[in-house]
Amino acid sequence: MGKKKGKRGGHMEQKTQVKNGGNSSVSDQSGKSDERIEEYGQVLLDEGKGRGDIYLLSIIGEIEGHENLNSGSKTTKYEHVLPKLAQIEDSREIEGVLLLINTQGGDVSCGLALAEMVASLSKPTVSLVIGDSHSIGVPLAVSADDSFIVPSASMLIHPVRMTGMTIGAPQTYHYFQRIQDRITGFIADHSDVPQDKIEELMMNTTDMTKDLGTLLVGEDAVRMGLIRQVGGIDRALRRLREMIRRRRKA
């Protein structure tokens, strides 16, 4: 589960300087921050120092796939998040990433792409499940170096679903199985739950009335080994800053 640490290089953002003092423009930085929150649910956290060393990235609503969802849906667009994660990896200023997760799931391919991107960052990462982390949101929650979940949040593991036309042939079943193996394999590699146990949770018939799967709430997810600790934003940020300090010393 350890990550290969890479060299940091490049600047993610240029700070606007005022001519008479050489300090960053507070109003300009505030405007950029407000724009990031409004458009993408992203913001720099800087301990009031104006440094912006932690990047907060929210994964909310439904993870949008290769087709746009309707305008009334809250979505996380992977085409926005992927390049942002690349910028973070290349930045000399950003030293860590905090993922806030409240998602119902979404597109398997795009969700896994985001999870793999987070898992391959050399910067310290912490995830915090604050509402739900369902379906493909589970790989995202476990992709970080460390993970937290608030007591009332839930995680749902269920089989892969597909919309549209399907062909009633053995190959269809094997195709679904390969997709599920990709998901369960990733979760097993980035958590403390064996792959066969994840598959067992995925195919559980006793937990939900009209579906297969398992719903884990708060402490249940920690006991199962999916998430490391129960805690909120205070503990998640404290842990991330501790990881950043250790990386600086190294």
Tab-separated table of C-alpha atoms in Angstrom:
chain	number	residue	atom	x	y	z
A	1	MET	CA	0.000	0.000	0.000
A	2	GLY	CA	3.012	2.309	0.130
A	3	LYS	CA	3.537	4.838	-2.612
A	4	LYS	CA	6.639	5.642	-4.581
A	5	LYS	CA	7.740	9.133	-3.738
A	6	GLY	CA	8.640	11.308	-6.704
A	7	LYS	CA	10.449	14.597	-7.076
A	8	ARG	CA	8.419	17.720	-6.818
A	9	GLY	CA	8.624	20.181	-9.654
A	10	GLY	CA	6.835	23.101	-11.237
A	11	HIS	CA	4.448	25.717	-9.876
A	12	MET	CA	0.718	25.070	-9.879
A	13	GLU	CA	-0.306	28.673	-9.488
A	14	GLN	CA	1.387	32.067	-9.641
A	15	LYS	CA	0.492	34.378	-6.779
A	16	THR	CA	-0.429	37.903	-7.786
A	17	GLN	CA	2.035	40.408	-6.327
A	18	VAL	CA	1.263	44.020	-5.398
A	19	LYS	CA	3.862	46.404	-6.820
A	20	ASN	CA	4.643	48.339	-3.647
A	21	GLY	CA	5.077	45.488	-1.200
A	22	GLY	CA	5.823	42.180	-2.889
A	23	ASN	CA	3.050	40.418	-0.884
A	24	SER	CA	0.201	38.370	-2.356
A	25	SER	CA	-3.008	40.240	-3.009
A	26	VAL	CA	-5.467	39.011	-0.384
A	27	SER	CA	-8.549	40.027	-2.317
A	28	ASP	CA	-7.269	38.396	-5.501
A	29	GLN	CA	-6.476	35.130	-3.724
A	30	SER	CA	-9.870	35.222	-2.006
A	31	GLY	CA	-11.597	35.699	-5.352
A	32	LYS	CA	-9.757	32.759	-6.888
A	33	SER	CA	-10.607	30.627	-3.868
A	34	ASP	CA	-14.301	31.509	-4.082
A	35	GLU	CA	-14.302	30.679	-7.793
A	36	ARG	CA	-12.698	27.273	-7.194
A	37	ILE	CA	-15.253	26.436	-4.509
A	38	GLU	CA	-18.200	27.547	-6.617
A	39	GLU	CA	-17.116	25.842	-9.840
A	40	TYR	CA	-15.268	22.732	-8.704
A	41	GLY	CA	-15.636	22.291	-4.942
A	42	GLN	CA	-11.884	22.829	-4.542
A	43	VAL	CA	-9.908	25.196	-2.320
A	44	LEU	CA	-6.415	25.741	-0.907
A	45	LEU	CA	-6.040	25.415	2.870
A	46	ASP	CA	-3.200	27.519	4.246
A	47	GLU	CA	-3.500	27.817	8.064
A	48	GLY	CA	-3.992	31.551	7.524
A	49	LYS	CA	-0.434	31.902	6.219
A	50	GLY	CA	-1.331	32.538	2.588
A	51	ARG	CA	0.793	29.542	1.527
A	52	GLY	CA	-1.938	27.154	0.418
A	53	ASP	CA	0.026	23.986	1.159
A	54	ILE	CA	-3.003	21.645	1.343
A	55	TYR	CA	-5.410	21.166	-1.541
A	56	LEU	CA	-8.969	20.268	-0.582
A	57	LEU	CA	-10.767	18.291	-3.271
A	58	SER	CA	-14.421	17.299	-2.885
A	59	ILE	CA	-15.934	14.226	-4.550
A	60	ILE	CA	-19.690	14.811	-4.479
A	61	GLY	CA	-22.924	13.699	-6.073
A	62	GLU	CA	-22.500	11.283	-8.963
A	63	ILE	CA	-19.155	10.650	-10.648
A	64	GLU	CA	-19.857	11.577	-14.230
A	65	GLY	CA	-18.706	9.279	-17.007
A	66	HIS	CA	-18.052	9.823	-20.679
A	67	GLU	CA	-21.525	11.295	-21.192
A	68	ASN	CA	-22.924	14.370	-19.467
A	69	LEU	CA	-25.640	13.835	-16.889
A	70	ASN	CA	-28.709	16.069	-16.811
A	71	SER	CA	-28.292	19.635	-15.576
A	72	GLY	CA	-30.220	18.949	-12.377
A	73	SER	CA	-27.683	16.406	-11.091
A	74	LYS	CA	-24.827	17.197	-8.734
A	75	THR	CA	-21.742	15.655	-10.322
A	76	THR	CA	-17.999	15.256	-10.050
A	77	LYS	CA	-16.512	15.615	-13.517
A	78	TYR	CA	-13.469	13.431	-13.944
A	79	GLU	CA	-12.167	15.589	-16.807
A	80	HIS	CA	-11.786	18.407	-14.263
A	81	VAL	CA	-10.283	16.332	-11.463
A	82	LEU	CA	-7.698	14.349	-13.456
A	83	PRO	CA	-5.728	17.392	-14.702
A	84	LYS	CA	-6.053	19.026	-11.282
A	85	LEU	CA	-4.423	15.999	-9.668
A	86	ALA	CA	-1.649	16.169	-12.274
A	87	GLN	CA	-1.102	19.851	-11.392
A	88	ILE	CA	-0.941	18.963	-7.710
A	89	GLU	CA	1.711	16.307	-8.340
A	90	ASP	CA	3.777	18.800	-10.329
A	91	SER	CA	3.411	21.658	-7.831
A	92	ARG	CA	6.134	22.875	-5.485
A	93	GLU	CA	3.583	24.697	-3.348
A	94	ILE	CA	0.995	21.986	-2.739
A	95	GLU	CA	2.271	19.494	-0.165
A	96	GLY	CA	-0.806	17.392	0.568
A	97	VAL	CA	-4.342	16.577	-0.546
A	98	LEU	CA	-7.506	16.210	1.525
A	99	LEU	CA	-10.367	14.370	-0.203
A	100	LEU	CA	-13.868	15.124	1.095
A	101	ILE	CA	-16.163	12.337	-0.101
A	102	ASN	CA	-19.947	12.363	-0.260
A	103	THR	CA	-20.889	10.436	-3.386
A	104	GLN	CA	-23.540	7.967	-4.505
A	105	GLY	CA	-21.062	6.415	-6.930
A	106	GLY	CA	-21.227	6.619	-10.691
A	107	ASP	CA	-19.197	5.576	-13.721
A	108	VAL	CA	-16.903	2.644	-12.910
A	109	SER	CA	-14.160	3.419	-15.421
A	110	CYS	CA	-13.920	7.110	-14.529
A	111	GLY	CA	-14.186	6.488	-10.785
A	112	LEU	CA	-11.366	3.951	-10.941
A	113	ALA	CA	-9.285	6.380	-13.008
A	114	LEU	CA	-9.639	8.997	-10.263
A	115	ALA	CA	-8.822	6.443	-7.553
A	116	GLU	CA	-5.698	5.260	-9.391
A	117	MET	CA	-4.604	8.878	-9.863
A	118	VAL	CA	-4.960	9.622	-6.134
A	119	ALA	CA	-3.189	6.391	-5.200
A	120	SER	CA	-0.219	7.256	-7.438
A	121	LEU	CA	0.369	10.766	-6.025
A	122	SER	CA	3.709	11.170	-4.285
A	123	LYS	CA	2.231	13.852	-2.000
A	124	PRO	CA	0.554	12.771	1.288
A	125	THR	CA	-3.190	12.194	0.903
A	126	VAL	CA	-6.030	11.750	3.391
A	127	SER	CA	-9.664	10.938	2.613
A	128	LEU	CA	-12.645	11.854	4.783
A	129	VAL	CA	-16.046	10.247	4.188
A	130	ILE	CA	-18.560	12.779	5.482
A	131	GLY	CA	-21.867	11.549	4.039
A	132	ASP	CA	-21.832	8.546	1.748
A	133	SER	CA	-19.147	6.736	-0.198
A	134	HIS	CA	-21.206	4.298	-2.214
A	135	SER	CA	-20.349	1.967	-5.072
A	136	ILE	CA	-17.311	3.296	-6.987
A	137	GLY	CA	-16.876	5.805	-4.149
A	138	VAL	CA	-15.402	2.965	-2.062
A	139	PRO	CA	-12.183	2.718	-4.147
A	140	LEU	CA	-11.867	6.501	-3.943
A	141	ALA	CA	-12.173	6.453	-0.157
A	142	VAL	CA	-9.446	3.830	0.240
A	143	SER	CA	-7.105	5.292	-2.400
A	144	ALA	CA	-5.557	7.823	-0.002
A	145	ASP	CA	-2.584	7.175	2.299
A	146	ASP	CA	-4.858	7.434	5.327
A	147	SER	CA	-8.640	7.528	5.676
A	148	PHE	CA	-11.316	8.741	8.090
A	149	ILE	CA	-15.077	8.411	8.296
A	150	VAL	CA	-17.540	10.354	10.458
A	151	PRO	CA	-19.801	8.213	12.678
A	152	SER	CA	-22.964	8.791	10.610
A	153	ALA	CA	-21.411	8.274	7.149
A	154	SER	CA	-21.985	5.090	5.151
A	155	MET	CA	-20.214	2.966	2.557
A	156	LEU	CA	-22.115	0.684	0.182
A	157	ILE	CA	-20.496	-2.253	-1.590
A	158	HIS	CA	-22.654	-3.825	-4.298
A	159	PRO	CA	-22.282	-5.644	-7.637
A	160	VAL	CA	-21.621	-3.783	-10.874
A	161	ARG	CA	-24.743	-2.571	-12.646
A	162	MET	CA	-25.075	-1.764	-16.319
A	163	THR	CA	-27.662	0.216	-18.246
A	164	GLY	CA	-28.552	-0.178	-21.903
A	165	MET	CA	-28.582	-3.284	-24.056
A	166	THR	CA	-26.921	-6.461	-22.784
A	167	ILE	CA	-26.436	-9.724	-24.642
A	168	GLY	CA	-27.634	-12.905	-22.954
A	169	ALA	CA	-24.422	-14.867	-23.409
A	170	PRO	CA	-21.745	-16.362	-21.147
A	171	GLN	CA	-19.329	-13.662	-22.326
A	172	THR	CA	-21.550	-11.025	-20.715
A	173	TYR	CA	-21.203	-12.668	-17.316
A	174	HIS	CA	-17.435	-12.951	-17.698
A	175	TYR	CA	-17.240	-9.288	-18.714
A	176	PHE	CA	-19.110	-8.241	-15.560
A	177	GLN	CA	-16.848	-10.493	-13.505
A	178	ARG	CA	-13.715	-8.858	-14.913
A	179	ILE	CA	-15.070	-5.401	-14.082
A	180	GLN	CA	-15.836	-6.483	-10.527
A	181	ASP	CA	-12.376	-8.015	-10.202
A	182	ARG	CA	-10.866	-4.629	-11.097
A	183	ILE	CA	-12.880	-2.972	-8.328
A	184	THR	CA	-12.413	-5.596	-5.606
A	185	GLY	CA	-8.726	-5.944	-6.462
A	186	PHE	CA	-8.121	-2.220	-6.074
A	187	ILE	CA	-10.022	-2.072	-2.763
A	188	ALA	CA	-8.084	-5.056	-1.415
A	189	ASP	CA	-4.743	-3.527	-2.451
A	190	HIS	CA	-5.508	-0.240	-0.665
A	191	SER	CA	-7.302	-1.428	2.469
A	192	ASP	CA	-7.039	-4.171	5.079
A	193	VAL	CA	-9.843	-6.295	3.617
A	194	PRO	CA	-8.982	-9.402	1.526
A	195	GLN	CA	-10.454	-9.566	-1.975
A	196	ASP	CA	-12.558	-12.641	-1.229
A	197	LYS	CA	-14.140	-10.845	1.742
A	198	ILE	CA	-14.966	-7.832	-0.425
A	199	GLU	CA	-16.631	-10.141	-2.945
A	200	GLU	CA	-18.617	-11.705	-0.104
A	201	LEU	CA	-19.821	-8.276	1.030
A	202	MET	CA	-20.659	-7.383	-2.571
A	203	MET	CA	-22.868	-10.441	-3.049
A	204	ASN	CA	-24.558	-10.352	0.367
A	205	THR	CA	-28.300	-11.108	0.088
A	206	THR	CA	-29.341	-10.364	3.692
A	207	ASP	CA	-28.589	-6.662	4.113
A	208	MET	CA	-30.900	-4.942	1.598
A	209	THR	CA	-34.459	-5.780	0.648
A	210	LYS	CA	-34.278	-5.178	-3.114
A	211	ASP	CA	-30.600	-5.476	-3.900
A	212	LEU	CA	-27.371	-7.327	-3.247
A	213	GLY	CA	-24.587	-5.789	-1.230
A	214	THR	CA	-23.561	-4.529	2.190
A	215	LEU	CA	-24.016	-1.147	3.862
A	216	LEU	CA	-21.370	-0.189	6.413
A	217	VAL	CA	-21.912	2.798	8.716
A	218	GLY	CA	-19.115	4.682	10.464
A	219	GLU	CA	-17.410	2.359	12.918
A	220	ASP	CA	-18.516	-0.701	10.896
A	221	ALA	CA	-16.292	0.389	8.002
A	222	VAL	CA	-13.350	0.764	10.405
A	223	ARG	CA	-13.915	-2.611	12.075
A	224	MET	CA	-14.135	-4.223	8.640
A	225	GLY	CA	-10.795	-2.668	7.644
A	226	LEU	CA	-11.985	-0.476	4.764
A	227	ILE	CA	-11.312	2.804	6.591
A	228	ARG	CA	-8.531	3.385	9.096
A	229	GLN	CA	-10.162	5.649	11.698
A	230	VAL	CA	-13.406	7.252	12.819
A	231	GLY	CA	-13.039	11.034	12.896
A	232	GLY	CA	-13.990	14.352	11.371
A	233	ILE	CA	-12.269	17.258	9.650
A	234	ASP	CA	-10.141	18.143	12.688
A	235	ARG	CA	-8.514	14.734	12.928
A	236	ALA	CA	-8.160	14.368	9.160
A	237	LEU	CA	-6.373	17.719	8.811
A	238	ARG	CA	-4.190	17.079	11.841
A	239	ARG	CA	-3.131	13.727	10.402
A	240	LEU	CA	-2.394	15.217	6.967
A	241	ARG	CA	-0.249	18.011	8.420
A	242	GLU	CA	1.637	15.440	10.463
A	243	MET	CA	2.354	13.454	7.269
A	244	ILE	CA	3.502	16.641	5.522
A	245	ARG	CA	5.883	17.502	8.358
A	246	ARG	CA	7.410	14.019	8.229
A	247	ARG	CA	7.857	14.276	4.473
A	248	ARG	CA	9.623	17.632	4.841
A	249	LYS	CA	12.086	16.132	7.325
A	250	ALA	CA	12.741	13.171	5.057
